mmCIF file of C-alpha atoms and ligand atoms in Angstrom:
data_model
loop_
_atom_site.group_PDB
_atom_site.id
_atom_site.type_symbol
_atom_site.label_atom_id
_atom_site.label_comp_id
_atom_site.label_asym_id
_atom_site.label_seq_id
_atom_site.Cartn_x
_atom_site.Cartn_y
_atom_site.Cartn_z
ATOM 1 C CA UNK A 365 185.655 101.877 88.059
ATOM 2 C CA UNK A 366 183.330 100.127 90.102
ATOM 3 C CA UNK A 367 179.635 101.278 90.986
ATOM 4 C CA UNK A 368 177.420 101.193 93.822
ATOM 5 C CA UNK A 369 173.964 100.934 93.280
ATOM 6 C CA UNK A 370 171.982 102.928 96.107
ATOM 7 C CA UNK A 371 168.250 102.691 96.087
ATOM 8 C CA UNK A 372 166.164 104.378 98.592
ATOM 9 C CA UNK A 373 162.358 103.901 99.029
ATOM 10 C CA UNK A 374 160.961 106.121 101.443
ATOM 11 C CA UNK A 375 158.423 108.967 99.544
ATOM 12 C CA UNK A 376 159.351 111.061 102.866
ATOM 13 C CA UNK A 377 161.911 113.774 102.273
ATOM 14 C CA UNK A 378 162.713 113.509 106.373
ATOM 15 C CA UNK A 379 163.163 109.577 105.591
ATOM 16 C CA UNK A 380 165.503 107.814 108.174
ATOM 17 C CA UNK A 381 166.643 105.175 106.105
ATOM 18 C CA UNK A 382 166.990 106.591 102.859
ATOM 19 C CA UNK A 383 169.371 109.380 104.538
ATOM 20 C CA UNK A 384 171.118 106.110 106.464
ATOM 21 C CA UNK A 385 171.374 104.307 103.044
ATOM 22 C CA UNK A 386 172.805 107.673 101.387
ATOM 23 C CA UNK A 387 175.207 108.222 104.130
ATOM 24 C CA UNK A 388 176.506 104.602 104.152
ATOM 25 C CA UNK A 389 176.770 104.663 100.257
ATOM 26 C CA UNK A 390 178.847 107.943 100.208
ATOM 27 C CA UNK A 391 181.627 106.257 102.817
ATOM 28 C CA UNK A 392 181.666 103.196 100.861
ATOM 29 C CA UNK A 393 182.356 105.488 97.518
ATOM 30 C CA UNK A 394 185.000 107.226 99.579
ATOM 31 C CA UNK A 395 186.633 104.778 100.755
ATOM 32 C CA UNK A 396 186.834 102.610 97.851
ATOM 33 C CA UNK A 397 186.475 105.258 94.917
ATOM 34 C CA UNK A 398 183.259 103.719 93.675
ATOM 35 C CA UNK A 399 180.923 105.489 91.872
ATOM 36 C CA UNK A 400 177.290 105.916 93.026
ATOM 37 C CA UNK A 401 174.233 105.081 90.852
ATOM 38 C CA UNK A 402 170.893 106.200 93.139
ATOM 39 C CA UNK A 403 167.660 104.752 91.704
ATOM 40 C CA UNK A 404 164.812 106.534 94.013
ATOM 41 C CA UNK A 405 161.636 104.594 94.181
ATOM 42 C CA UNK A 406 159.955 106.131 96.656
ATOM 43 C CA UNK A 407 159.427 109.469 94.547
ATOM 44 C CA UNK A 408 160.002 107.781 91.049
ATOM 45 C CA UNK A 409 158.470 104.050 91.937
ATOM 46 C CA UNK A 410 158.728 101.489 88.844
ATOM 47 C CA UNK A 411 156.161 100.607 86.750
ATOM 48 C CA UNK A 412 153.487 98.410 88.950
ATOM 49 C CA UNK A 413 153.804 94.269 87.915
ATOM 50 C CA UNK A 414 150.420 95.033 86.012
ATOM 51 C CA UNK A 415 149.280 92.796 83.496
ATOM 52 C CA UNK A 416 151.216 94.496 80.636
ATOM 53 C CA UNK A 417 154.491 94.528 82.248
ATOM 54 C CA UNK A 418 153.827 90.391 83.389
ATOM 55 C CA UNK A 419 152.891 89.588 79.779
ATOM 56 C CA UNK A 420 156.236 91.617 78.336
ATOM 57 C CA UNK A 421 159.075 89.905 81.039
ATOM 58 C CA UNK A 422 157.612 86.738 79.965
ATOM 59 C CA UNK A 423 157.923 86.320 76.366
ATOM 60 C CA UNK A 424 160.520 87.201 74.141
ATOM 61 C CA UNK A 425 161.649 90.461 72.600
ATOM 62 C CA UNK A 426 160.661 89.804 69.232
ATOM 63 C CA UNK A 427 157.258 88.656 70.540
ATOM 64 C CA UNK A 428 155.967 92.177 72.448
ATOM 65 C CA UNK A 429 153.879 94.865 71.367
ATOM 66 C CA UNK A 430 154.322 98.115 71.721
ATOM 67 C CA UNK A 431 152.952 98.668 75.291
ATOM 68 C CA UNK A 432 155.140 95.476 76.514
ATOM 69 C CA UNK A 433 158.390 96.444 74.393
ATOM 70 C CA UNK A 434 157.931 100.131 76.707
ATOM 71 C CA UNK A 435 157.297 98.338 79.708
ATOM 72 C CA UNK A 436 160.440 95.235 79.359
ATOM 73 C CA UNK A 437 162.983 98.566 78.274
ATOM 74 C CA UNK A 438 161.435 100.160 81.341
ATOM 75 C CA UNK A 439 161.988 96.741 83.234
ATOM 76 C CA UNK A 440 165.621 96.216 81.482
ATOM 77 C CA UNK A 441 166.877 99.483 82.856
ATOM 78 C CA UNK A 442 166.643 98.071 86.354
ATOM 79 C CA UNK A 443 168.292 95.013 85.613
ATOM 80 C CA UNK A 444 171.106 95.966 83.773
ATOM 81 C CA UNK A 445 171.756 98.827 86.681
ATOM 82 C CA UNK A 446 171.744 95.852 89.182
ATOM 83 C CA UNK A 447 174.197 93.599 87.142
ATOM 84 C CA UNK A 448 176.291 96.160 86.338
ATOM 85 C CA UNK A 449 176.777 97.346 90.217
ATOM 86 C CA UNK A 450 179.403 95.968 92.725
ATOM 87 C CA UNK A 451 177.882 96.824 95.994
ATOM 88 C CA UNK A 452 174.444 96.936 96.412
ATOM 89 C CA UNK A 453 172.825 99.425 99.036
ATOM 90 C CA UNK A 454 169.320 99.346 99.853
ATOM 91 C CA UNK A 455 167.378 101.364 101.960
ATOM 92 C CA UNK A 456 163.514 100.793 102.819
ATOM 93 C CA UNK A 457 161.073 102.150 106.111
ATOM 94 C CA UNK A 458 159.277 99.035 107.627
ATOM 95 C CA UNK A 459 155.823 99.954 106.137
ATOM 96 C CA UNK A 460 152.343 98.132 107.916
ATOM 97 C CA UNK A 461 155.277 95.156 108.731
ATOM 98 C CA UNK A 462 156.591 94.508 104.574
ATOM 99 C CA UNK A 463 158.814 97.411 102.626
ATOM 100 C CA UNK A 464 157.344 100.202 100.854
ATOM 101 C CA UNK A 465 155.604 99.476 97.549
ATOM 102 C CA UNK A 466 158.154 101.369 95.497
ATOM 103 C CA UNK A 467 161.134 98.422 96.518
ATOM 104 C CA UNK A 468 158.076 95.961 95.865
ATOM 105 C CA UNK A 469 157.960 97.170 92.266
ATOM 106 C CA UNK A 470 161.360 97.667 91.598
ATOM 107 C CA UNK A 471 162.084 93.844 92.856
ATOM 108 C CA UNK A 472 159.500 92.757 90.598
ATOM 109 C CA UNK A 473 161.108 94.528 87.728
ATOM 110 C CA UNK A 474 164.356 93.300 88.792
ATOM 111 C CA UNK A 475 163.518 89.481 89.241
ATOM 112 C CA UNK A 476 163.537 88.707 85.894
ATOM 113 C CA UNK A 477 163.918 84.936 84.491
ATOM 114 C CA UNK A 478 166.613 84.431 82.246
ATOM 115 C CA UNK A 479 168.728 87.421 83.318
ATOM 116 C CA UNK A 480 168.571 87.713 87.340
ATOM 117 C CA UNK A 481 168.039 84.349 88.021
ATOM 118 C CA UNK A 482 167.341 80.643 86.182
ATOM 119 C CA UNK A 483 166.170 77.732 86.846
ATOM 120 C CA UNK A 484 167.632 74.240 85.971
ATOM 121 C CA UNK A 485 168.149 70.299 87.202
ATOM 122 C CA UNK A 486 169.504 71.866 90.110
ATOM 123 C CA UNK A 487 166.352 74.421 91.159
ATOM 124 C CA UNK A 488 166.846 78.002 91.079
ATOM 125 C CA UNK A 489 170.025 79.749 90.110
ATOM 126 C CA UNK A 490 170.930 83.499 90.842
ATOM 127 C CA UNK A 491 172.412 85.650 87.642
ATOM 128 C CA UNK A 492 173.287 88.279 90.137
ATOM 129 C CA UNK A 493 176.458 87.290 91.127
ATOM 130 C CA UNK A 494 179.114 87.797 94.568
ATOM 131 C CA UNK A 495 178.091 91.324 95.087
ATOM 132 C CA UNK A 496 177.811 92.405 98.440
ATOM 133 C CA UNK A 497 174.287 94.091 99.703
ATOM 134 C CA UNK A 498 173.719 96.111 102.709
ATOM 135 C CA UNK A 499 170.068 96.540 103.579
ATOM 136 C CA UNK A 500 168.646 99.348 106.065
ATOM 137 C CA UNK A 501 165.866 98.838 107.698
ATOM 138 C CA UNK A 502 164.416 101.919 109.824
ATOM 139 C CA UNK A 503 161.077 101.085 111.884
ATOM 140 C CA UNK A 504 159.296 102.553 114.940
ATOM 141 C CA UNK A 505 158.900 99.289 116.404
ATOM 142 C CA UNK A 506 161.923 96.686 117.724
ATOM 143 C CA UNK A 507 162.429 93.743 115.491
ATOM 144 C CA UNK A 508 165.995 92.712 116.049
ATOM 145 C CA UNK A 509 165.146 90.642 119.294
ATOM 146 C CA UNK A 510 161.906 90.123 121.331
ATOM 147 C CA UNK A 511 158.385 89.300 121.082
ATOM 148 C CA UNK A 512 157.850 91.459 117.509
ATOM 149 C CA UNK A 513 160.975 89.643 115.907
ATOM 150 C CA UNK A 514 159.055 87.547 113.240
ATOM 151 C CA UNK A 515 156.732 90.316 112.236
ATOM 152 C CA UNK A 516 159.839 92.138 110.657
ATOM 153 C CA UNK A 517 159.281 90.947 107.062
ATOM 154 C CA UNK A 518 160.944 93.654 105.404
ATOM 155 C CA UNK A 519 164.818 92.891 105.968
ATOM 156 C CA UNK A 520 163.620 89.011 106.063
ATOM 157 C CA UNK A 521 161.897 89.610 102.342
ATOM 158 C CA UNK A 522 164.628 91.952 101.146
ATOM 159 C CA UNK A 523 167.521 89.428 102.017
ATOM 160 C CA UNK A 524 165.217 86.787 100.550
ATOM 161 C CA UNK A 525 165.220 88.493 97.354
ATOM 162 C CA UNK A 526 169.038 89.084 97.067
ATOM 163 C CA UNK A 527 169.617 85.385 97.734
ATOM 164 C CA UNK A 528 167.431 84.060 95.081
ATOM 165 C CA UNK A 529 169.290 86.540 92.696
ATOM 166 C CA UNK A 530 172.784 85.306 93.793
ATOM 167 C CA UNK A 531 173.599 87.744 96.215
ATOM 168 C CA UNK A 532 174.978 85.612 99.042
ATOM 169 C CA UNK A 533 176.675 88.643 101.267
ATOM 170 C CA UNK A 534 173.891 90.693 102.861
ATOM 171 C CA UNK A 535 174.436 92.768 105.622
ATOM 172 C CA UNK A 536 171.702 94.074 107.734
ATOM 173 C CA UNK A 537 171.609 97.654 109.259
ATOM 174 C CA UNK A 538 168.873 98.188 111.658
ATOM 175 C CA UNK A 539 167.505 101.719 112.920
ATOM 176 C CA UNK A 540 164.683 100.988 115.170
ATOM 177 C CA UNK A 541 162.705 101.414 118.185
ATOM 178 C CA UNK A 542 162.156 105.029 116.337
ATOM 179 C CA UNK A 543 158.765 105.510 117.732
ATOM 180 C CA UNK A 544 159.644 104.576 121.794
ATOM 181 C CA UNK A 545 160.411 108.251 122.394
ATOM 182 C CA UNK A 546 163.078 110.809 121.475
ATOM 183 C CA UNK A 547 166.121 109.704 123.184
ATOM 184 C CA UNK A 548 165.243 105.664 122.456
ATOM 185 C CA UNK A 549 165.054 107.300 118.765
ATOM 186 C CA UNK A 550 168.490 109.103 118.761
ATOM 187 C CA UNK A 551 169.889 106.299 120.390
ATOM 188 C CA UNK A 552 169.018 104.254 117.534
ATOM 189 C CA UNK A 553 170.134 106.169 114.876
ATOM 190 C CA UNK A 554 173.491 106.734 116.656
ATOM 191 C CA UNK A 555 174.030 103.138 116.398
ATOM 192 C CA UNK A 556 173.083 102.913 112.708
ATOM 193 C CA UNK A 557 175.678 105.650 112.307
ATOM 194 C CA UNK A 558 178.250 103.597 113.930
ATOM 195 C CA UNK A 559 177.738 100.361 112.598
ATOM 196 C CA UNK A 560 177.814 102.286 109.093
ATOM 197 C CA UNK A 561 181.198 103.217 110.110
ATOM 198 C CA UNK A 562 182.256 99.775 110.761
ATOM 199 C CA UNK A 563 181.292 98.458 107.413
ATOM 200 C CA UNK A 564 182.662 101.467 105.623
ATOM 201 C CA UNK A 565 186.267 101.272 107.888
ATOM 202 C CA UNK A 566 186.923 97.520 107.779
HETATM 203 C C1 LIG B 923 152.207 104.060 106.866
HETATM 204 C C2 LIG B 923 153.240 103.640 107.872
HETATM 205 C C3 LIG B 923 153.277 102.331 108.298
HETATM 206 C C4 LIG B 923 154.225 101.937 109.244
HETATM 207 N N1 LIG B 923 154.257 100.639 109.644
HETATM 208 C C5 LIG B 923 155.155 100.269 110.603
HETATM 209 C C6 LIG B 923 155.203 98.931 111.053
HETATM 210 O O1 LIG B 923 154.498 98.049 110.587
HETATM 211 N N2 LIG B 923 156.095 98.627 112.024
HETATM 212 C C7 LIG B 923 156.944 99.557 112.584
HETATM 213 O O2 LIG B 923 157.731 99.219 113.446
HETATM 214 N N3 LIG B 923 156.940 100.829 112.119
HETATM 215 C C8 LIG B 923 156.064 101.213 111.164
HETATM 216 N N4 LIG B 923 156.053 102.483 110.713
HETATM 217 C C9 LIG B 923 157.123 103.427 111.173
HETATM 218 C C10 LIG B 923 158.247 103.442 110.115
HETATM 219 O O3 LIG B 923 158.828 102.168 109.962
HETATM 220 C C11 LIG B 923 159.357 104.425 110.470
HETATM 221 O O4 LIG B 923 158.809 105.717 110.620
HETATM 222 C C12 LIG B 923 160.437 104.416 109.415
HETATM 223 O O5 LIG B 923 161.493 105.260 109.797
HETATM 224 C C13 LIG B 923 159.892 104.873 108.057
HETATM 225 O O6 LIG B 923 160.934 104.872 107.115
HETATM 226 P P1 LIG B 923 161.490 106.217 106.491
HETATM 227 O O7 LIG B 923 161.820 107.139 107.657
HETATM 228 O O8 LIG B 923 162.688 105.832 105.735
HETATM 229 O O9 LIG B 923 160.403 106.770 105.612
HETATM 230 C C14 LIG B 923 155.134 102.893 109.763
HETATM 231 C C15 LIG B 923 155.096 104.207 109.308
HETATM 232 C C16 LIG B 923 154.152 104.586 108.366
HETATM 233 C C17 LIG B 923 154.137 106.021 107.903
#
């Protein structure tokens, strides 16, 4: 059976785009019959890339002590949730312009050399392989066109990231404008909804 892996980041229980990311994930498991795996960062975040956890992804097994063995298993959870999935769906607030920390840890748990990604004569090589990933991306501001449009360096980082790991389909889902004012807000979140339906009825 295949397996969706949903993770949300928001630490908000109101959060607009971990209930987006939720509500895309659940049509894509009913339409398809996938099962869903949700890894919540924002209340459970990953263990920070401190200098234990940098030491233990970068040596081998055999080589760690105790602290770094605890802290690759932690780290090898991740991974082996993300290789094992078939659709990816991420969901993260725009946060001071960048993602919120708890997606920051878990892609630096994730982004492992030697089992997410390599690199070799030809430069960098993703381990990920064709998965699709939809990414939304809720924000008070407007950051799909207009004057703000390069300070949106969450769905730009996110998408990044996938690529490097081998994830070449990444579909963007954008709620924003969610601080212009009620309507301007509903308005947005409307069109999530229905471009959620298109990528769930296609
Ligand atoms: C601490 C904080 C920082 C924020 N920074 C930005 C920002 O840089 N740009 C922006 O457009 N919105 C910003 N916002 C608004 C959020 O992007 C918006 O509320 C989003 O829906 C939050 O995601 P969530 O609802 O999933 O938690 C910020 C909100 C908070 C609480």
């Amino acid at each position: 059976m295949s397996t969706i892996l949903l993770v949300t980041s928001s630490p908000s229980c109101g959060s607009v785009s971990s209930t987006l990311a939720k509500e895309l994930a659940a049509g894509l498991s009913a339409s398809s019959g996938a099962v869903v795996v949700h890894r919540d960062v924002g209340t459970s975040p990953p263990a920070h890339l401190d200098a234990v956890l940098s030491s233990a992804i970068r040596k081998p097994a055999d080589q760690r002590d105790a602290p770094e063995a605890a802290a690759a298993a932690g780290s090898d959870l991740l991974v082996d949730e993300l290789l094992a999935a078939d659709v990816i769906v991420i969901g993260t607030g725009l946060v001071n312009f960048g993602v919120y920390s708890g997606l920051k840890s878990w892609i630096d748990n994730v982004a492992r050399a030697g089992r997410t990604f390599r690199y070799g004569a030809g430069g960098p090589e993703g381990l990920v392989g064709a998965k699709t990933a939809y990414v939304v991306v809720s924000s008070g501001g407007v950051y799909s066109q207009g004057p703000a449009a390069a300070a949106d360096h969450a769905s730009s980082y996110v998408e990044t990231v996938l690529r490097f790991l081998g994830v070449q389909d990444v579909r963007l889902v954008r709620a924003e404008g969610l601080a212009l004012g009620e309507e301007a807000a509903k308005a947005s979140i409307n069109a999530a909804r229905a471009a959620i339906d298109a990528h769930v009825n296609v």
